[in-house]
XYZ file of C-alpha atoms in Angstrom:
621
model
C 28.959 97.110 156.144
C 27.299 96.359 152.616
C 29.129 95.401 149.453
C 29.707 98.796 147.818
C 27.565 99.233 145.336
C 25.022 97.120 146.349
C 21.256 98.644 146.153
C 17.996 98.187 148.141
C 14.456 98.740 147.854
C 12.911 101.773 149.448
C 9.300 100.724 151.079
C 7.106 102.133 153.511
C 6.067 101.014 157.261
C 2.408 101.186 157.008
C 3.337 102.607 161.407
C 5.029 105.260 159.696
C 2.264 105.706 156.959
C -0.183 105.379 160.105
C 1.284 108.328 162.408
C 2.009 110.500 159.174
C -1.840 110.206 157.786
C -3.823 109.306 161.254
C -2.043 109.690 164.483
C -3.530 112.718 165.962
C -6.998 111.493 164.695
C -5.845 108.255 166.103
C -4.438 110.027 169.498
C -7.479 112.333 170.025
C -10.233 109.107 169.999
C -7.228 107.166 172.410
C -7.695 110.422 174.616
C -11.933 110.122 174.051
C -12.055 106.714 175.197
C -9.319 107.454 178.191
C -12.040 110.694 179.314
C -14.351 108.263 181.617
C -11.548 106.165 182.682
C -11.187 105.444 187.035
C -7.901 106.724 187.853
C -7.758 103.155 189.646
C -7.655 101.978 185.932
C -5.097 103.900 185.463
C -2.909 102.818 188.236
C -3.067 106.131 189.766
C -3.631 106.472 193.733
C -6.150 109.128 194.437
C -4.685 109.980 197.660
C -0.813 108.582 197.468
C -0.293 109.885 193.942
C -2.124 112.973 194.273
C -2.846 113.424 197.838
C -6.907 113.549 196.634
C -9.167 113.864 199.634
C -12.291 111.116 199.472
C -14.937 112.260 197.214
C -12.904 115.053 196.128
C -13.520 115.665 192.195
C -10.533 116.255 189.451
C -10.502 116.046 185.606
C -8.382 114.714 183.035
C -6.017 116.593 180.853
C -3.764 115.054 177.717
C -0.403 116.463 176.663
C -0.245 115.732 173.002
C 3.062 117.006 172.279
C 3.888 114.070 175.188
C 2.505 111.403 173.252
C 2.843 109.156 170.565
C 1.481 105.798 168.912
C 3.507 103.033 168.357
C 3.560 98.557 169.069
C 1.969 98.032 165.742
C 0.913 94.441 164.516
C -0.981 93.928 161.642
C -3.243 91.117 160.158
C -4.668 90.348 156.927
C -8.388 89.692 157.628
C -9.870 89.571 153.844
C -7.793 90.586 150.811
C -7.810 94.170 151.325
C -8.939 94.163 155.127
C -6.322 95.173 157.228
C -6.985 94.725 161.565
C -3.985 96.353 163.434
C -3.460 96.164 167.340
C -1.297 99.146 168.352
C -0.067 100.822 171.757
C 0.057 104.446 172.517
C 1.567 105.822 174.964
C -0.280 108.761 176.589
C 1.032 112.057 178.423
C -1.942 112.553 180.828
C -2.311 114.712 183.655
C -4.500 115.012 186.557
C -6.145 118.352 187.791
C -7.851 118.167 191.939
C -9.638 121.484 192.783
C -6.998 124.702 193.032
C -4.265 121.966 192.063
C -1.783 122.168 189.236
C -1.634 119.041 186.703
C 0.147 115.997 187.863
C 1.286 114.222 184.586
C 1.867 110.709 184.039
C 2.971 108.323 181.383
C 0.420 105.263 180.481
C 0.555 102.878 177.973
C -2.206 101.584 176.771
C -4.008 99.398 173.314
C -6.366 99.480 171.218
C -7.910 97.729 167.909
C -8.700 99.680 164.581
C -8.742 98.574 160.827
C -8.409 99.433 157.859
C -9.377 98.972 153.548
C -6.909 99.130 151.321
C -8.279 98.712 148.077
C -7.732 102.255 145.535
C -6.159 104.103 148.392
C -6.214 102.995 152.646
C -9.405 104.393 154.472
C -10.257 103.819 158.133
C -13.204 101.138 159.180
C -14.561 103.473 161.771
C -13.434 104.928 164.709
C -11.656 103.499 167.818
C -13.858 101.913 170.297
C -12.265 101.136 173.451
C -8.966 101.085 174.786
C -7.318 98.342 176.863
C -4.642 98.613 179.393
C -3.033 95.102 178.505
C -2.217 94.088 174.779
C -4.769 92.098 172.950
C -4.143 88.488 172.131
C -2.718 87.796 168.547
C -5.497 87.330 165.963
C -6.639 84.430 164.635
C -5.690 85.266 160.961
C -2.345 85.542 158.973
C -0.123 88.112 160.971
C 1.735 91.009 158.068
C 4.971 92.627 158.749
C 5.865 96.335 158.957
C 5.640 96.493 155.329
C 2.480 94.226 155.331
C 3.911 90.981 153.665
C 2.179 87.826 155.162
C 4.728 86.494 157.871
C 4.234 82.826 156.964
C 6.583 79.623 157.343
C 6.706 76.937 154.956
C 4.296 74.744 156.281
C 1.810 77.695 157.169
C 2.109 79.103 153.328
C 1.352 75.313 152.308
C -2.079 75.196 154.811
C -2.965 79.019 154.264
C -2.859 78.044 150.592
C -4.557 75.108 150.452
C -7.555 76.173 152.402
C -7.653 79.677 149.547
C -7.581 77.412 146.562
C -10.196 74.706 148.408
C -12.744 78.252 148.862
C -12.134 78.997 144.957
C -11.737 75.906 143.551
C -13.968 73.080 145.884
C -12.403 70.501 147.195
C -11.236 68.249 144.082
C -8.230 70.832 143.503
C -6.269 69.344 146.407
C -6.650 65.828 145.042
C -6.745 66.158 141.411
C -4.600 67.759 137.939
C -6.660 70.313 136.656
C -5.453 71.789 133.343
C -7.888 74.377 133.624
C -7.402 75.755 136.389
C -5.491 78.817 135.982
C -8.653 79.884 134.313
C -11.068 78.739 136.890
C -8.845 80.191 139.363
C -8.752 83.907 137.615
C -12.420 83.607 137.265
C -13.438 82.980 141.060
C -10.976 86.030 142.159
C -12.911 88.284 138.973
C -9.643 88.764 136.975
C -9.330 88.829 133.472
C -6.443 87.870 131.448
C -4.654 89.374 128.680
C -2.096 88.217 126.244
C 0.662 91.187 125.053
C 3.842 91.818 123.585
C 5.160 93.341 126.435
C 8.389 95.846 125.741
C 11.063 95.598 127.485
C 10.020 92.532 130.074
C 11.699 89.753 128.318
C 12.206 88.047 131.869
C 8.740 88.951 132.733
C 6.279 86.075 131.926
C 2.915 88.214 133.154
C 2.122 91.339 134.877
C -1.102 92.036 137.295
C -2.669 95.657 137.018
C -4.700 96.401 140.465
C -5.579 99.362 138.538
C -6.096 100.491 135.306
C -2.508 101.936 134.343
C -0.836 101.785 131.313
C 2.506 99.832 129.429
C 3.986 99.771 126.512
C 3.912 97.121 123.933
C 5.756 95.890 120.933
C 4.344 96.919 117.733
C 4.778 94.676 114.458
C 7.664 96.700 113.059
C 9.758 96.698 115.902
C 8.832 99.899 117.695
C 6.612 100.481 120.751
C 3.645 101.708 121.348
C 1.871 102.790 125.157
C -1.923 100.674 125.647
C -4.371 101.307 128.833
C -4.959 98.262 130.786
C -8.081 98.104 133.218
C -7.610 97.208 136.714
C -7.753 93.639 138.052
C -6.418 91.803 134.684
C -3.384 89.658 134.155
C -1.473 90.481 131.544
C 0.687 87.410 129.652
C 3.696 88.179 127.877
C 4.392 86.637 124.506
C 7.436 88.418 124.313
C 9.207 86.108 127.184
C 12.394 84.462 126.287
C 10.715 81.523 127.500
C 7.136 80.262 126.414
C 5.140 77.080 127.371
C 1.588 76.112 128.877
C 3.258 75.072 132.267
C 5.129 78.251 132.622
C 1.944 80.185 131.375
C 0.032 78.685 134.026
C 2.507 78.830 137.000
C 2.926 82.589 135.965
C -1.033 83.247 136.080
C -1.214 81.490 139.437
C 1.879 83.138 140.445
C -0.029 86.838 139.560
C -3.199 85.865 141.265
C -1.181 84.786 144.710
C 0.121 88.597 144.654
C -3.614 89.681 143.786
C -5.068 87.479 146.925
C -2.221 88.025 149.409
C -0.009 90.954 148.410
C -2.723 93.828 147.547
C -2.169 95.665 150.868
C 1.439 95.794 149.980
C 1.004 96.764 146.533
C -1.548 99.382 147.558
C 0.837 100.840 150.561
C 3.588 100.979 148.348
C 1.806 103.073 145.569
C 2.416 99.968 143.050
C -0.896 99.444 140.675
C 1.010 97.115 138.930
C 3.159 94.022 140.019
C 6.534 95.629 138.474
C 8.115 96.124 141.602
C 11.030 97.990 139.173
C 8.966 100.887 139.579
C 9.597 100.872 143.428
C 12.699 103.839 144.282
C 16.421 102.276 144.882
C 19.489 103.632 147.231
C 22.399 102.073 148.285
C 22.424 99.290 151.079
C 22.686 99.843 154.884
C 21.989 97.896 157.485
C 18.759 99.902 158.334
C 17.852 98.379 154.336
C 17.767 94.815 155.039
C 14.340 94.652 156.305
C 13.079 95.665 153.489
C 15.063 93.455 151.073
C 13.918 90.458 152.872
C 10.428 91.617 152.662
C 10.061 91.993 149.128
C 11.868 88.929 148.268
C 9.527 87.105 150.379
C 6.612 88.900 148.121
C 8.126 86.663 145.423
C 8.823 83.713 147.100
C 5.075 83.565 148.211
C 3.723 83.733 145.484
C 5.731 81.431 143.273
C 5.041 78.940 146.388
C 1.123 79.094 145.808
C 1.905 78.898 141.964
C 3.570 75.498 142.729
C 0.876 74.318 145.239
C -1.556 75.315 142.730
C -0.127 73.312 140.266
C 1.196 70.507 141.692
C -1.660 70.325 145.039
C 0.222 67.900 147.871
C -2.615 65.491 148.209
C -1.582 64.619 144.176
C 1.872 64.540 144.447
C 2.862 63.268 147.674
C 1.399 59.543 147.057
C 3.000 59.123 144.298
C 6.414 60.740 145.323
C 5.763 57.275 148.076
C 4.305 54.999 145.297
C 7.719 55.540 143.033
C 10.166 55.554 145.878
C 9.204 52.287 146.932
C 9.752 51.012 143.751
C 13.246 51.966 144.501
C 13.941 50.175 147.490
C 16.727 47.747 147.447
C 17.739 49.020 144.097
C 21.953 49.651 143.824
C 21.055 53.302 143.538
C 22.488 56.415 145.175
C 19.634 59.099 146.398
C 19.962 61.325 143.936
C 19.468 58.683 141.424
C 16.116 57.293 143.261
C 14.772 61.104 143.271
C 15.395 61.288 139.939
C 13.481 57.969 139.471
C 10.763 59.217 141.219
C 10.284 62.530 139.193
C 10.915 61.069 136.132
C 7.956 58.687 136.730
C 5.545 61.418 138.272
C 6.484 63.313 134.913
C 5.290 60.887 132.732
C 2.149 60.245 134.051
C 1.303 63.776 134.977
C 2.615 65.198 131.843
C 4.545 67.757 133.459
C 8.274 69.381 132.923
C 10.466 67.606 135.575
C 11.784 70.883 136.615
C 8.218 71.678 138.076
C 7.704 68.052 139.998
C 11.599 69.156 141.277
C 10.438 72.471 142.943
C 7.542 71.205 144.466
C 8.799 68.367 145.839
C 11.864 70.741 147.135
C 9.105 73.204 148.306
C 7.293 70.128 150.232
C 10.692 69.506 152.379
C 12.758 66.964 149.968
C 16.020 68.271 150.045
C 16.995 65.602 148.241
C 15.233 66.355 145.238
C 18.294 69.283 144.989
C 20.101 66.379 143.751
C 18.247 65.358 140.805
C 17.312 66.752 137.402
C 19.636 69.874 137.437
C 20.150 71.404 134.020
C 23.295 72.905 133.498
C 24.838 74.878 130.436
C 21.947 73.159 127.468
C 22.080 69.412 129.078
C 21.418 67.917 132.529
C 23.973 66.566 134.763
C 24.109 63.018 136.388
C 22.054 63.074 139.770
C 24.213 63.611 143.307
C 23.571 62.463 146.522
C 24.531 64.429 149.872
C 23.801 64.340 153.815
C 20.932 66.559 153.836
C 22.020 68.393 157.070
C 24.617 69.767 154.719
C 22.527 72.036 152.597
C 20.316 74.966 153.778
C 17.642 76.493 151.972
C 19.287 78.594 148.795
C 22.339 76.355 148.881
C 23.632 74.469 145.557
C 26.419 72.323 145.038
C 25.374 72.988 141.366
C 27.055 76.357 139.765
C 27.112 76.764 135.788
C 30.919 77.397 134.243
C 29.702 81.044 133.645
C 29.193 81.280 137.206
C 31.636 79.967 138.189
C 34.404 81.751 136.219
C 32.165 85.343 136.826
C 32.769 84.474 141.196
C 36.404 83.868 140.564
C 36.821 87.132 138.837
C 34.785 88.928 141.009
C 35.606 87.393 144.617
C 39.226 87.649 145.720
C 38.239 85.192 148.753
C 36.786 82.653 146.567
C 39.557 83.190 143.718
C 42.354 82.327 146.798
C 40.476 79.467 147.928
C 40.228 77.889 144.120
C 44.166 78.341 143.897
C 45.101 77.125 147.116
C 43.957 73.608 147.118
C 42.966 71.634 144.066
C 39.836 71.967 142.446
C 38.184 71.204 139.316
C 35.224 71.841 137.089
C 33.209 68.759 136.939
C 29.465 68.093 135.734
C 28.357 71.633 137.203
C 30.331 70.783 140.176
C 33.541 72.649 141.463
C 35.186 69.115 143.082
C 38.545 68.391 144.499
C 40.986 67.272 142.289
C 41.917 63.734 143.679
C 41.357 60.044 141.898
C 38.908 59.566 144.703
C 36.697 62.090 143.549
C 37.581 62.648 139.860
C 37.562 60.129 136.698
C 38.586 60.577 133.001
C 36.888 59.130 130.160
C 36.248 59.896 126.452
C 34.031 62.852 126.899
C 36.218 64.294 129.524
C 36.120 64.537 133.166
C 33.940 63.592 135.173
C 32.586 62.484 139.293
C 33.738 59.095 140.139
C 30.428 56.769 141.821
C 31.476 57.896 145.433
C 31.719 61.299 144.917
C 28.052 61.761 143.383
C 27.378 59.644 146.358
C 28.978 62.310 148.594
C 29.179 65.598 146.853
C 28.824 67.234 150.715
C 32.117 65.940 151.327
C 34.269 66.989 148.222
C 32.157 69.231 146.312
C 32.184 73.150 146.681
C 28.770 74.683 148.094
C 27.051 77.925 147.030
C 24.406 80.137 148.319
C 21.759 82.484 145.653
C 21.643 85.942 146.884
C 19.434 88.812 145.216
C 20.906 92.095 144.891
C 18.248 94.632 144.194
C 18.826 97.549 141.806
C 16.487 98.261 138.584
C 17.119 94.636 137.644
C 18.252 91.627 140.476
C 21.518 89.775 140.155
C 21.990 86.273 141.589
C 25.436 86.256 143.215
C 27.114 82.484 144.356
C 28.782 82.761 147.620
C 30.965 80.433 148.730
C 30.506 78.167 152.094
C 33.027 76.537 153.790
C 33.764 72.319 153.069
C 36.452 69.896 153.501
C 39.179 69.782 150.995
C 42.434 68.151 150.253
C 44.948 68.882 146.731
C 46.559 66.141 144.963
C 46.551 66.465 141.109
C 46.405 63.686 139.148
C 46.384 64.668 135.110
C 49.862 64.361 134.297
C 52.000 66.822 132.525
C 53.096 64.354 130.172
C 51.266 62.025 128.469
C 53.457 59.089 128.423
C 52.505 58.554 132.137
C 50.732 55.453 132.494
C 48.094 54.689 135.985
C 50.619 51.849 136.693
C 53.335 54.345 137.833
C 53.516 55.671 141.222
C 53.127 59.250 142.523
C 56.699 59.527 143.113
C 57.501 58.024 139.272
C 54.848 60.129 137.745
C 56.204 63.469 138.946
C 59.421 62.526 137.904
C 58.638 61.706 134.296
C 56.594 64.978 134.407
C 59.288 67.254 135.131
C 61.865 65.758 133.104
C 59.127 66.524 130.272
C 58.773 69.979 131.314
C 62.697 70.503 131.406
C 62.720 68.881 127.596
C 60.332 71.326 126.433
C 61.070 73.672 123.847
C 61.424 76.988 125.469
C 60.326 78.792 122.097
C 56.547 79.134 121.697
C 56.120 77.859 118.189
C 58.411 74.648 118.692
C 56.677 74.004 122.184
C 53.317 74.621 120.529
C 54.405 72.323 118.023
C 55.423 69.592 120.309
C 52.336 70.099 122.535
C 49.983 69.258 119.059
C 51.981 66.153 118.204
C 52.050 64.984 122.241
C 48.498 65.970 122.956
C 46.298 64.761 119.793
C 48.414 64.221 116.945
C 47.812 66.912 114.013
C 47.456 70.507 113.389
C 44.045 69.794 111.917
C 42.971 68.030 114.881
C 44.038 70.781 117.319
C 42.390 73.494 115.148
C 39.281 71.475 115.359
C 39.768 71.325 119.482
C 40.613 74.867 119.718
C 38.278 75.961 117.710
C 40.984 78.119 115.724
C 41.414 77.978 112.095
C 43.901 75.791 110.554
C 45.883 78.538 108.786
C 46.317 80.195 111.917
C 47.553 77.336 114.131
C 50.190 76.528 111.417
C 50.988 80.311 111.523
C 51.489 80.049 115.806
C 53.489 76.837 115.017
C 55.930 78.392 112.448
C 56.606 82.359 113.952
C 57.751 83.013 117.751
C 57.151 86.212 117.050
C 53.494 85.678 116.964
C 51.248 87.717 118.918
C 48.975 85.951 120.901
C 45.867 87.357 122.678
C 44.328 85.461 126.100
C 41.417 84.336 124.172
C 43.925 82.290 121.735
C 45.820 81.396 124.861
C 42.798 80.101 126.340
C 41.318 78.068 123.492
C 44.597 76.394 123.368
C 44.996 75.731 126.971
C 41.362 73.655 127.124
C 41.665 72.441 123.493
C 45.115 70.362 124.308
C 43.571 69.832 127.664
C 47.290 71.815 129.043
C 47.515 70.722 132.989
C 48.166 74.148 134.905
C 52.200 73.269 135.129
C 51.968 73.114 131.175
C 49.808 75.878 129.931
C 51.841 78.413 133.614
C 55.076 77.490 131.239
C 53.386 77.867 127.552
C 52.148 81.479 128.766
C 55.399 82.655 130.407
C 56.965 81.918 126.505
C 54.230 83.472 124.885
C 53.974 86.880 126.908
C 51.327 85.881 129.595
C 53.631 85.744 132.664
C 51.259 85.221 135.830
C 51.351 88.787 137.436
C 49.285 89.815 133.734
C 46.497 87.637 134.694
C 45.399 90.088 137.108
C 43.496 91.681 134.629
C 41.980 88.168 133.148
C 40.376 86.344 136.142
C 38.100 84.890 134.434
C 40.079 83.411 131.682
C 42.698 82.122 134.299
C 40.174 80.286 135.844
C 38.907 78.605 132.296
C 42.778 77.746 132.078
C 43.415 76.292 135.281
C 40.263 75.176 136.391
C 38.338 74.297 133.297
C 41.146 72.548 130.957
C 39.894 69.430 130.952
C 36.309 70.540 129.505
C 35.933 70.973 125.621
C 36.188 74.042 124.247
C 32.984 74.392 122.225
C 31.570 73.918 125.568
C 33.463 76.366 127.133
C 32.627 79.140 124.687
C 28.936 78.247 124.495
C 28.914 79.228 128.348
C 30.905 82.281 128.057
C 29.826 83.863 124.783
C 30.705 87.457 126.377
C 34.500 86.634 126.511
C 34.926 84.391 123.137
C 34.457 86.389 119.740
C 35.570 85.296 116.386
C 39.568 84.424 116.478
């Protein structure tokens, strides 16, 4: 079953489309072609089948209630040429003089095509039929819903050549910051800057046709503007804006223009806003399509990429750098990052673009490196790459992260049952082996950004489709083990042994105050000293931590819970006990996942961090 509330696309078959628009046209030239045809052709015996004397004469008859088309394949032959082989199985009968009709069933093939280019007209009629199926073409094969069925390495070739035919040659080999423009110009598009309304997330739009969209006028409102066909439209009103984006987003539009078109134009779309395509819920019979259109998108930003970043550039310098890395006391992820940061500088390109492509190209490793997380980017990780598919991260942001614990009881009992932390965009077991405190916090020890396969959570992106897509973490399965090691009490020195340190920390539990303003107060002057200090930490006002420090009556909210939980960095044993005294016993969490997860999980981080990642769930306190 689908997750309720879940939503796919509705698309047409272009079969369907065929036998709804065509298939008694199509039937009735099947049947012309069939007229002439030597019942020996049609594995009918004369005399055995029919008992037909020698010489004797009989005719053909077709039952068209009896038959039907069907065994569609489709190939993309130009842009907007479409060449489908299909089957059809045909009711036919045979009359012999003063006999009834004998009727049989016969499939048999044929090969038509199409233009679909401001509507989908027929090339002609059907010339021949065949009694075996055709062999495949020699051209890229479309699915149901006409999306070019392509693997990586076929996308990279069937790319390649396209740009080589617009381009010439030099734009496999060389960095051309024109090209976007030399690229539009070759496929006669025309490009278009606008304050697009509503499409903050949308860098640029393609019209097929001329259509229309709104726009932001100067004094806030909006205003509708025509567009003619076949121009890109750039949006200056995207949240983000800069020339490499620009450009991947113009290449990105002109892949859809060059490969997508037949989809577009079955689908009704003039425009690439595939918003404007009708929702349901999921089903099972829904997937198909789902895949399909995220593979519309994936396509294309893959010929954005190789269009930026062509392989015969990058890949001898992805070898020149990494063998300046040999031998070096590095862990992969470090080399990778290295490499890109090198092939950065001297192409003068955002290191999140050399990432993709080299990702795209088959380094896995390249995961590893450069990943930007929460405003800053986190150290690089290393990991056996047998252990990560494609759309798998060991990387999740803290909103993330806290959002899938609220939302996903399965995940949420996994977090609680063994030990876990949040750690450099990791979620990592909580063991000395794999987990290090310094100044700034926590952090991965050396082997485990060696091995992040081996004690690191793993995640997959999925896209749910509605009017807007949501990327959704699910978790995978890894190894795990739970020993704690951030000690209730902070007397507790690394010298001591397990046995001695869980001692000391429940005899410091048991001394506890059990009233919330003299625990508080004990926790400030154990933890970092002053009231000004901790108000600072918790990002809480100074009047109003002496206030929680003075009145066990006061009454505290889970947001002032929380800040104090990560501010005094509270160990779960610590801030479980602080929250039964204050009114949070655990049963009332069931209505703040997320924040239980900040406290257990994410007490070690600093709080300013913490609320600059969750913005939604921290207001002024």
């Amino acid at each position: 079953m689908e997750k309720q509330g879940e939503w796919a696309p509705v698309l047409q078959r272009m079969g369907d489309y065929i036998i709804r628009h065509f298939g008694d046209e199509m039937l009735q030239e099947v049947e012309g072609c069939l007229q002439g045809a030597a019942l020996r052709d049609l594995h009918i015996d004369p005399a055995g089948d029919l008992g037909l004397m020698p010489g004797e004469s009989y005719r053909l008859v077709f039952d068209r209630s009896g038959s039907r088309l069907g065994r569609f394949r489709f190939y993309q032959v130009t842009r907007t040429g479409l060449m489908i082989h299909a089957g059809a199985r045909i009711r036919l009968g045979v009359v012999g003089e003063h006999q009834l009709p004998r009727y049989f069933l016969r499939q048999v093939y044929f090969i038509t095509g199409f233009h679909m280019e401001d509507g989908i007209r027929r090339i002609g009629e059907i010339p021949a039929v065949f009694f075996d199926p055709p062999a495949p073409a020699d051209v890229p094969e479309l699915s149901d819903y006409l999306v070019p069925i392509l693997r990586s390495e076929d996308m990279e070739d069937l790319f390649r050549q396209r740009l080589r035919q617009c381009l010439g040659d030099g734009a496999m080999t060389i960095l051309r910051r024109r090209g976007p423009t030399a690229l539009t110009q070759a496929l006669g598009l025309t490009v278009r800057t606008l304050p697009l309304h509503e499409h903050r997330y949308s860098r640029a739009m393609l019209f097929l046709e001329e259509g229309e969209v709104q726009i932001t006028t100067e004094d806030g409102g909006h205003q509708p503007i025509r567009v003619p066909g076949k121009t890109i439209i750039l949006n200056s009103n995207a949240a983000r804006k800069d020339e490499a984006g620009s450009d991947l987003a113009i290449y990105h539009e002109c892949a859809h223009y060059e490969f997508h078109t037949m989809f577009l134009t079955l689908h009704q779309l003039h425009r690439t806003d595939l918003r404007l395509l009708p929702y349901r819920e999921a089903d099972k019979a829904s997937r198909g399509a789902a895949k399909d259109l995220r593979w519309v998108e994936r396509q294309a930003d893959y010929f954005a990429y190789a269009a930026m970043l062509p392989r015969g550039l990058l890949v001898p310098l992805m070898r020149l750098y990494w063998e300046e890395t040999e031998g070096k006391d590095m862990n992969t992820g470090d080399r990778v990052d290295r490499v890109i940061y090198r092939i950065a500088r001297d192409l003068q390109r955002p290191k999140s673009l050399i990432r993709t492509r080299m990702i795209l190209l088959g380094s896995a490793a390249a995961k590893g490196a450069c990943n930007y997380v929460d405003g800053r980017y986190i150290r690089p990780f290393a990991f056996s790459g047998e252990h990560l598919k494609a759309g798998e991260t060991f990387v999740i942001d803290r909103g993330n992260f806290t959002r899938l614990y609220g939302e996903d009881e399965t995940f949420r009992e996994l977090i609680r049952s063994r030990g876990f932390l949040y750690a450099e965009g990791h979620v990592c077991l909580d063991h000395p082996f794999c987990i290090e405190k310094n100044k700034d916090g926590i952090r991965l020890t050396e082997w485990a950004r060696g091995h992040v396969d081996e004690c690191c959570l793993k995640f997959r992106r999925e896209y749910r489709f509605a009017p807007a897509a949501a990327p959704t973490g699910v978790l995978c399965s890894v190894q795990g083990f739970n020993d704690r090691y951030v000690p209730v009490d902070p007397d507790v020195t690394d010298s001591m042994t397990r046995e001695e340190t869980i001692t000391q920390d429940a005899a410091y539990l048991a001394a506890l105050p059990r009233t919330p303003a003299q625990a508080l107060s004990k926790l400030i002057a154990d933890r970092c000293g002053t009231q000004r200090e901790a108000a600072f930490r918790c990002g809480l006002s100074e009047s109003m931590v002496s206030r929680m420090c003075s009145d066990n009556t006061f009454r505290y909210d889970i947001r002032q819970v929380t800040r104090l939980a990560v501010g005094l960095s509270m160990p779960p044993p610590l801030s479980g006990l602080f929250m039964e005294m204050v009114g949070f016993p655990r049963m009332m969490m069931l209505n703040y996942y997320r924040y239980e997860c900040i406290i257990q999980y994410l007490y070690m981080e600093d709080m300013e961090t913490v609320e600059e990642s969750h913005r939604e769930m921290f207001g002024k306190t």
